[in-house]
Coordinates of C-alpha atoms in Angstrom, one line a residue:
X1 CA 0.0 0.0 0.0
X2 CA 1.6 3.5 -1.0
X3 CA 0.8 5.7 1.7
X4 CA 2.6 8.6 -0.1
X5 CA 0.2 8.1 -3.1
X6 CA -2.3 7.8 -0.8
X7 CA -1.7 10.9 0.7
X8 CA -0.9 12.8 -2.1
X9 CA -4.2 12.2 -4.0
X10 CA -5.8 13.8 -0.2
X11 CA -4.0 16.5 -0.5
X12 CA -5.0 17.1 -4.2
X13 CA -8.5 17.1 -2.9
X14 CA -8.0 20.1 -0.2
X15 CA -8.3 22.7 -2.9
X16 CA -10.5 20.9 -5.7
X17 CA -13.4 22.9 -7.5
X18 CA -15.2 20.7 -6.2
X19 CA -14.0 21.2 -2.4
X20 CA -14.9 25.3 -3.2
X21 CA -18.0 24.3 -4.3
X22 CA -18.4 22.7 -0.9
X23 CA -17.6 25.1 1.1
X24 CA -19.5 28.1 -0.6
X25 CA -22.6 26.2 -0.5
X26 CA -21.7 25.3 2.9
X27 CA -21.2 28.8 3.6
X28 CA -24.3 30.0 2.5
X29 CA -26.1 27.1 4.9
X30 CA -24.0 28.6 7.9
X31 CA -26.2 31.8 6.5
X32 CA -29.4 29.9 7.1
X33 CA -29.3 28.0 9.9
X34 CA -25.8 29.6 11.9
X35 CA -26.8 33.2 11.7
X36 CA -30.4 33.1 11.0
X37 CA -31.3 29.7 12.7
X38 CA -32.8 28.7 9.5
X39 CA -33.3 25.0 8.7
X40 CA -32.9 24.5 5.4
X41 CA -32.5 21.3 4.4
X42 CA -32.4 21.5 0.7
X43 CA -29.6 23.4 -0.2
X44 CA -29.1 21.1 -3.3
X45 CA -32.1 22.6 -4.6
X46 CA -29.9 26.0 -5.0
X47 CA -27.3 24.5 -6.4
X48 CA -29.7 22.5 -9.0
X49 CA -31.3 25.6 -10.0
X50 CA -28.0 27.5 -10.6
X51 CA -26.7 24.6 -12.6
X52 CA -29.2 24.2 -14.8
X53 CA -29.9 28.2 -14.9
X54 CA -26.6 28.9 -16.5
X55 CA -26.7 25.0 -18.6
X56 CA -29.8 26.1 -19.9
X57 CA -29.4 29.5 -20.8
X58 CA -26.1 28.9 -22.3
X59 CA -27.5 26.1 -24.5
X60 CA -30.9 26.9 -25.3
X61 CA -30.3 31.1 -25.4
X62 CA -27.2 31.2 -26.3
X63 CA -26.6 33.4 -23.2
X64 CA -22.5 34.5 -22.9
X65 CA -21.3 33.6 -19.5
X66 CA -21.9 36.6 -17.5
X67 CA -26.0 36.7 -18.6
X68 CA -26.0 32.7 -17.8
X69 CA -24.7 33.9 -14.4
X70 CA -27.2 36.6 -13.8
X71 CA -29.9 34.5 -14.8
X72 CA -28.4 31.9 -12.9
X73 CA -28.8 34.3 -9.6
X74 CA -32.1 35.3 -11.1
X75 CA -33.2 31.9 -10.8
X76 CA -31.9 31.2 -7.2
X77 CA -33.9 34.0 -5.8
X78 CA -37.2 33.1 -7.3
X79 CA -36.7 29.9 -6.0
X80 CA -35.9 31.2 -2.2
X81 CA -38.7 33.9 -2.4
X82 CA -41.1 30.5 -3.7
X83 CA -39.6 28.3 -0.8
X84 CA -40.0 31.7 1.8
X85 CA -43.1 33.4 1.1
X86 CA -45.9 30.6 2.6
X87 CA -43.3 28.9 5.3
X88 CA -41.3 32.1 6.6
X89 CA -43.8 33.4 9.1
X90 CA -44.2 30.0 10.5
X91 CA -42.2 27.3 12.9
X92 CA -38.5 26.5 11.6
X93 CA -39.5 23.0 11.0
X94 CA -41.6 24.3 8.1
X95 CA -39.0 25.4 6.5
X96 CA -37.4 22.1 6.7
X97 CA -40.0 20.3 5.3
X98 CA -40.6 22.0 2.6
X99 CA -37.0 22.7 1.6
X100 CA -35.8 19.2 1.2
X101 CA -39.0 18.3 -0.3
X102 CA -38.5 21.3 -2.8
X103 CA -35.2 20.5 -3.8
X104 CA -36.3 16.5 -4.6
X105 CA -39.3 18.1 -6.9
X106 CA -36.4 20.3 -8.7
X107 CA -34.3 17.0 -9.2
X108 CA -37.9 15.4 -10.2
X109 CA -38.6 17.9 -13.0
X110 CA -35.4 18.3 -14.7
X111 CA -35.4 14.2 -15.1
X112 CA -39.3 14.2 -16.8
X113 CA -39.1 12.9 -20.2
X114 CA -41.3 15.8 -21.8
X115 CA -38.5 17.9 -20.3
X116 CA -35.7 16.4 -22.5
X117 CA -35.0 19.0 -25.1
X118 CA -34.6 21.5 -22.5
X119 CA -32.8 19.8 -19.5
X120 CA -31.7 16.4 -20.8
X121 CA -33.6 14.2 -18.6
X122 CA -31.4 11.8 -16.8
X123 CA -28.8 12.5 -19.0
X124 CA -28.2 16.2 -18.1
X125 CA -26.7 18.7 -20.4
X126 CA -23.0 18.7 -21.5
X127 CA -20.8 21.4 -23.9
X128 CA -21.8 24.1 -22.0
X129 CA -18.8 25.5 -20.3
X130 CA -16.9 27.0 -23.6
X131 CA -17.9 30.7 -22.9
X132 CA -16.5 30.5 -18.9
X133 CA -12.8 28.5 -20.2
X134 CA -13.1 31.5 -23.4
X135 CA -11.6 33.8 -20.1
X136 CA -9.1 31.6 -19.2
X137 CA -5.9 34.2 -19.0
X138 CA -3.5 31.6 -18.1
X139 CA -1.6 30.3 -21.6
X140 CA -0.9 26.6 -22.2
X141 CA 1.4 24.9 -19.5
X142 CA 2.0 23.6 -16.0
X143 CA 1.2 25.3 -13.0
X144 CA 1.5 23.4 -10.0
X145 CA 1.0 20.4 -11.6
X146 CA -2.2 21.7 -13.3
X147 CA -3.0 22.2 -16.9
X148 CA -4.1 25.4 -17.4
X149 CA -7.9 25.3 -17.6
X150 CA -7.7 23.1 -13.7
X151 CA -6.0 26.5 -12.2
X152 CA -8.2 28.3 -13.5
X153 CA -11.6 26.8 -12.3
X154 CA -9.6 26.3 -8.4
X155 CA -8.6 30.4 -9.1
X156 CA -12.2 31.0 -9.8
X157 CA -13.9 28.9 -7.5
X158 CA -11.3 29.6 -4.4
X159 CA -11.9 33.0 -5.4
X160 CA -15.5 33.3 -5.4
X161 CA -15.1 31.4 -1.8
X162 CA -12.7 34.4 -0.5
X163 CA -15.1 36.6 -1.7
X164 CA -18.3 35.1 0.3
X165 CA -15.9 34.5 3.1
X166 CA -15.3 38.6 3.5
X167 CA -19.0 39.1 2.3
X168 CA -20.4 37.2 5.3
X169 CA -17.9 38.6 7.6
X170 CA -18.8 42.2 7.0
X171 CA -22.9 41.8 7.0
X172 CA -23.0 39.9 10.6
X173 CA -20.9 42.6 12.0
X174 CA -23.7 45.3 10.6
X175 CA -26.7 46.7 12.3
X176 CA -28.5 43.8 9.8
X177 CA -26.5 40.9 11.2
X178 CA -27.3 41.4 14.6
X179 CA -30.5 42.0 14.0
X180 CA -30.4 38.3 12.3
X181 CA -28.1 37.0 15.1
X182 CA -30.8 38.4 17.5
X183 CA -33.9 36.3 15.2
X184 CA -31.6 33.5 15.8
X185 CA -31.6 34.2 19.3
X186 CA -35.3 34.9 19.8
X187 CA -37.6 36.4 17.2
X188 CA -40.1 37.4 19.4
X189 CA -37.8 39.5 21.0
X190 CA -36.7 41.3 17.8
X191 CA -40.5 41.6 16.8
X192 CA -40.9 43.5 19.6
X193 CA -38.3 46.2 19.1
X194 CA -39.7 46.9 15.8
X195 CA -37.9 45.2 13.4
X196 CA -39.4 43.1 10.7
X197 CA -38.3 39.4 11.3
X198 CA -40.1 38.1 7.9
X199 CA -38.3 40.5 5.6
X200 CA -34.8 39.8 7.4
X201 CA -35.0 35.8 7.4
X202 CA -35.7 36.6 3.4
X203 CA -32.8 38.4 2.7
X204 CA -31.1 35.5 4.5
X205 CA -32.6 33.1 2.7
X206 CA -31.4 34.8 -0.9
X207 CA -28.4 35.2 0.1
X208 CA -27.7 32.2 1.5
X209 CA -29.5 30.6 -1.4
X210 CA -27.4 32.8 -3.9
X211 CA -24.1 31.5 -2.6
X212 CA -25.4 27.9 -2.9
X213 CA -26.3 28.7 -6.9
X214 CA -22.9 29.9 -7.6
X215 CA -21.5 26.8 -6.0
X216 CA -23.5 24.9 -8.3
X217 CA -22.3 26.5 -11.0
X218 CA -18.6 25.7 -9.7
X219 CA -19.7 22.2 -8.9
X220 CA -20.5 21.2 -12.7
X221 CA -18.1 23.2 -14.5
X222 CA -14.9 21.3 -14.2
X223 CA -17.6 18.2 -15.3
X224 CA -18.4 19.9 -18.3
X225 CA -21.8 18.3 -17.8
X226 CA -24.7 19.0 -15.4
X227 CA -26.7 15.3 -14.1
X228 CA -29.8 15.4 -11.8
X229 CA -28.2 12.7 -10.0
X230 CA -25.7 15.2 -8.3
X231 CA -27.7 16.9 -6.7
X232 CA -29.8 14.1 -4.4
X233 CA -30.7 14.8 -0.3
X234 CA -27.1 13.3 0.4
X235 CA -25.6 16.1 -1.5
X236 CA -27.5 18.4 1.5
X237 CA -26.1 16.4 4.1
X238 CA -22.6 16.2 2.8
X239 CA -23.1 20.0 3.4
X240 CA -24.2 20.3 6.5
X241 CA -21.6 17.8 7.9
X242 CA -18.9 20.2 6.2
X243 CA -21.0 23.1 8.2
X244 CA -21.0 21.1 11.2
X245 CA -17.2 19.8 11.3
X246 CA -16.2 23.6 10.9
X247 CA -18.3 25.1 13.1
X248 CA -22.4 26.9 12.3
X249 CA -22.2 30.6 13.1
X250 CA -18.2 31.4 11.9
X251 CA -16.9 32.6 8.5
X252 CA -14.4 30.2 8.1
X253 CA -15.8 27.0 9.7
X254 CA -17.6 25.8 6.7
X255 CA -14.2 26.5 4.3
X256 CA -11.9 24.1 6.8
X257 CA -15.0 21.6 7.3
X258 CA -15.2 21.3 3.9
X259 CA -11.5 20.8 3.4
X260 CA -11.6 18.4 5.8
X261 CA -14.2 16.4 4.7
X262 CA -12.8 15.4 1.6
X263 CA -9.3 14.9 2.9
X264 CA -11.8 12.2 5.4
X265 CA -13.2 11.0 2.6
X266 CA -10.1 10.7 0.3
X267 CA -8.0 9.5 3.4
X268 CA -10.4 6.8 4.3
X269 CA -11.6 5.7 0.5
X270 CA -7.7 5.1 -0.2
X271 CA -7.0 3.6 3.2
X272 CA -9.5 1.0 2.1
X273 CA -8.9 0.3 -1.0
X274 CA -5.2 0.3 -0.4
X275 CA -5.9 -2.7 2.1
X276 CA -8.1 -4.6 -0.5
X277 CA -5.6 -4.5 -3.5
X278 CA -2.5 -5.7 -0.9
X279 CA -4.5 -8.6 0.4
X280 CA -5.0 -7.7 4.1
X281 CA -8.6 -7.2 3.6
X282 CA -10.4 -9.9 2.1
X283 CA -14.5 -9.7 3.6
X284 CA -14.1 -6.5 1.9
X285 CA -15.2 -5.2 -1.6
X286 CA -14.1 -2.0 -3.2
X287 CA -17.8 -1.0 -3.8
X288 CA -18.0 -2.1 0.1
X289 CA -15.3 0.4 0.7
X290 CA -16.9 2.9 -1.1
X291 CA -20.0 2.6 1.3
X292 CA -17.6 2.1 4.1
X293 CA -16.3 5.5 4.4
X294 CA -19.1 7.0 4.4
X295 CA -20.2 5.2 7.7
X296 CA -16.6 6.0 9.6
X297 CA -17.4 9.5 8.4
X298 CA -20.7 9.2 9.9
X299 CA -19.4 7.9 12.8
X300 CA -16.0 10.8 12.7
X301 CA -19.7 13.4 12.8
X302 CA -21.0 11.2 16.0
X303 CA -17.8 11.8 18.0
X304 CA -17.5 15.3 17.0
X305 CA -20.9 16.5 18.3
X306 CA -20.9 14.6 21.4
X307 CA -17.2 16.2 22.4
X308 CA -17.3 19.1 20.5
X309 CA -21.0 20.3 19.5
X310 CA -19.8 23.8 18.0
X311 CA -17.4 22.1 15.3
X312 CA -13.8 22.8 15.2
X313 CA -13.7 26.6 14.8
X314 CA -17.0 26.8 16.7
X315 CA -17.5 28.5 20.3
X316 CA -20.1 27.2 23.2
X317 CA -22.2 30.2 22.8
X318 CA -23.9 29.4 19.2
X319 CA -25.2 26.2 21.0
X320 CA -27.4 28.8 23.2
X321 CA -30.1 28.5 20.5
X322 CA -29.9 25.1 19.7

């Protein structure tokens, strides 16, 4: 078993598109349920919509990149303001319900058959990412071990993460974020000192939901191709254990929980496999081991929020509304 292959393919994973994609998705949940207290639970709905909101409008409009993105943020804010308008004003666990099931009924629609022209069905689109790579301003050649169009999409996507990461940290320290730390808190409360509770958890909700578009859109574009199956309920709860490892109400907690759950998951799936291919495991199949680290993960999330509830970069005090 190579350990230093192994570990090397690990660290290749701590700054993937994919891992930004995470954590900006992740970020925008720490949005919803850290800051606001939120539960949404179908934060692969957002991601869905911005997907297909730029796959779409690139293929079927012929949309450059920059009006795919706009409609791609177009389309993530009708879908929060559809999600918030009936359930807002009610119980968190409304919310709940009717994001997850929301998000299924996206991943529903884009797979109907009458659909296919438009979304591909269970195929999904493809050839849409010409116009974003068109920007590319790094020439042919290595860069840290990268061809040039893989820099550009970590550049890109680690940049857009930067940039959410400074966003978030300068609208909770505003007059609005405490006034959405304090609905967190108690909203009754807030109510009573004027401020208007609905219209705040709404703006959290688009925001939050707006970061989880453009990680969509970061998600599928080093795929070249966008597949309803991507974006099932596990691809919510992947996020929520990156927002949960890191820590709910910080800036950075989601970033380092997503780093660290793919190195777990990258660790753990070579670990395995590494054991099968040498012989020492035999009552063991790799598609087992695929399955299997997923349940030592689960357990890693057990551990963590019996000994340390607030996550790694967490702190006692967001527990208080838990």
């Amino acid at each position: 078993m190579d350990f230093g292959l192994i570990l090397s393919s690990a660290a290749g994973g701590l700054l993937s598109p994919t891992t930004a994609a995470y954590a900006l998705a992740a970020l925008g949940l720490a949005v919803h349920f850290g800051y606001s207290g939120l539960l949404n639970f179908g934060q692969a709905g957002f991601m869905a919509v911005g997907a297909y909101g730029f796959a779409i409008s690139t293929l079927s409009f012929r949309a450059p990149f920059f009006v795919g993105l706009l409609i791609a943020v177009v389309c993530s804010v009708l879908f929060a303001l559809v999600l918030g308008i009936p359930t807002l004003r009610l119980r968190a666990d409304y919310l709940a319900i009717v994001t997850i099931a929301a998000a299924e009924i996206v991943r529903y629609v884009v797979t109907t058959n009458q659909l296919t022209s438009v979304t591909g069905s269970a195929n999904g689109l493809a050839a849409f990412e010409g116009g974003f790579y068109s920007m590319n301003p790094f020439p042919e050649g290595s860069y840290f071990g990268m061809n040039n169009r893989d820099f550009f999409i970590r550049v890109v996507g680690w940049g857009l993460v930067v940039i959410g990461c400074v966003l978030v940290w300068l609208l909770m320290r505003s007059p609005w974020g405490r006034v959405l730390k304090g609905i967190r808190e108690d909203e009754n409360a807030v109510r009573s000192l004027g401020k208007n509770v609905y219209a705040h958890k709404m703006q959290a909700l688009v925001i939050g939901g707006t970061f989880g578009a453009l990680a969509g859109m970061i998600f599928t574009l080093p795929r070249g191709a966008v597949q309803p199956a991507n974006y099932g309920t596990e691809l919510t709860f992947f996020l929520w254990t990156c927002l949960l490892l890191g820590g709910m109400a910080t800036v950075l907690g989601p970033v380092i929980g997503a780093m660290i759950f793919w190195v777990v998951l990258s660790l753990t799936q070579g670990i395995l496999y590494g054991l099968i291919e040498s012989g020492a495991v035999t009552w063991l199949t790799t598609v087992q081991a695929g399955q299997l680290r997923y349940i030592l993960v689960g357990i890693a999330l057990m551990l963590l929020m019996i000994f340390r509830p607030q996550g790694v970069f967490g702190n006692k005090k967001e527990l208080a509304f838990a």
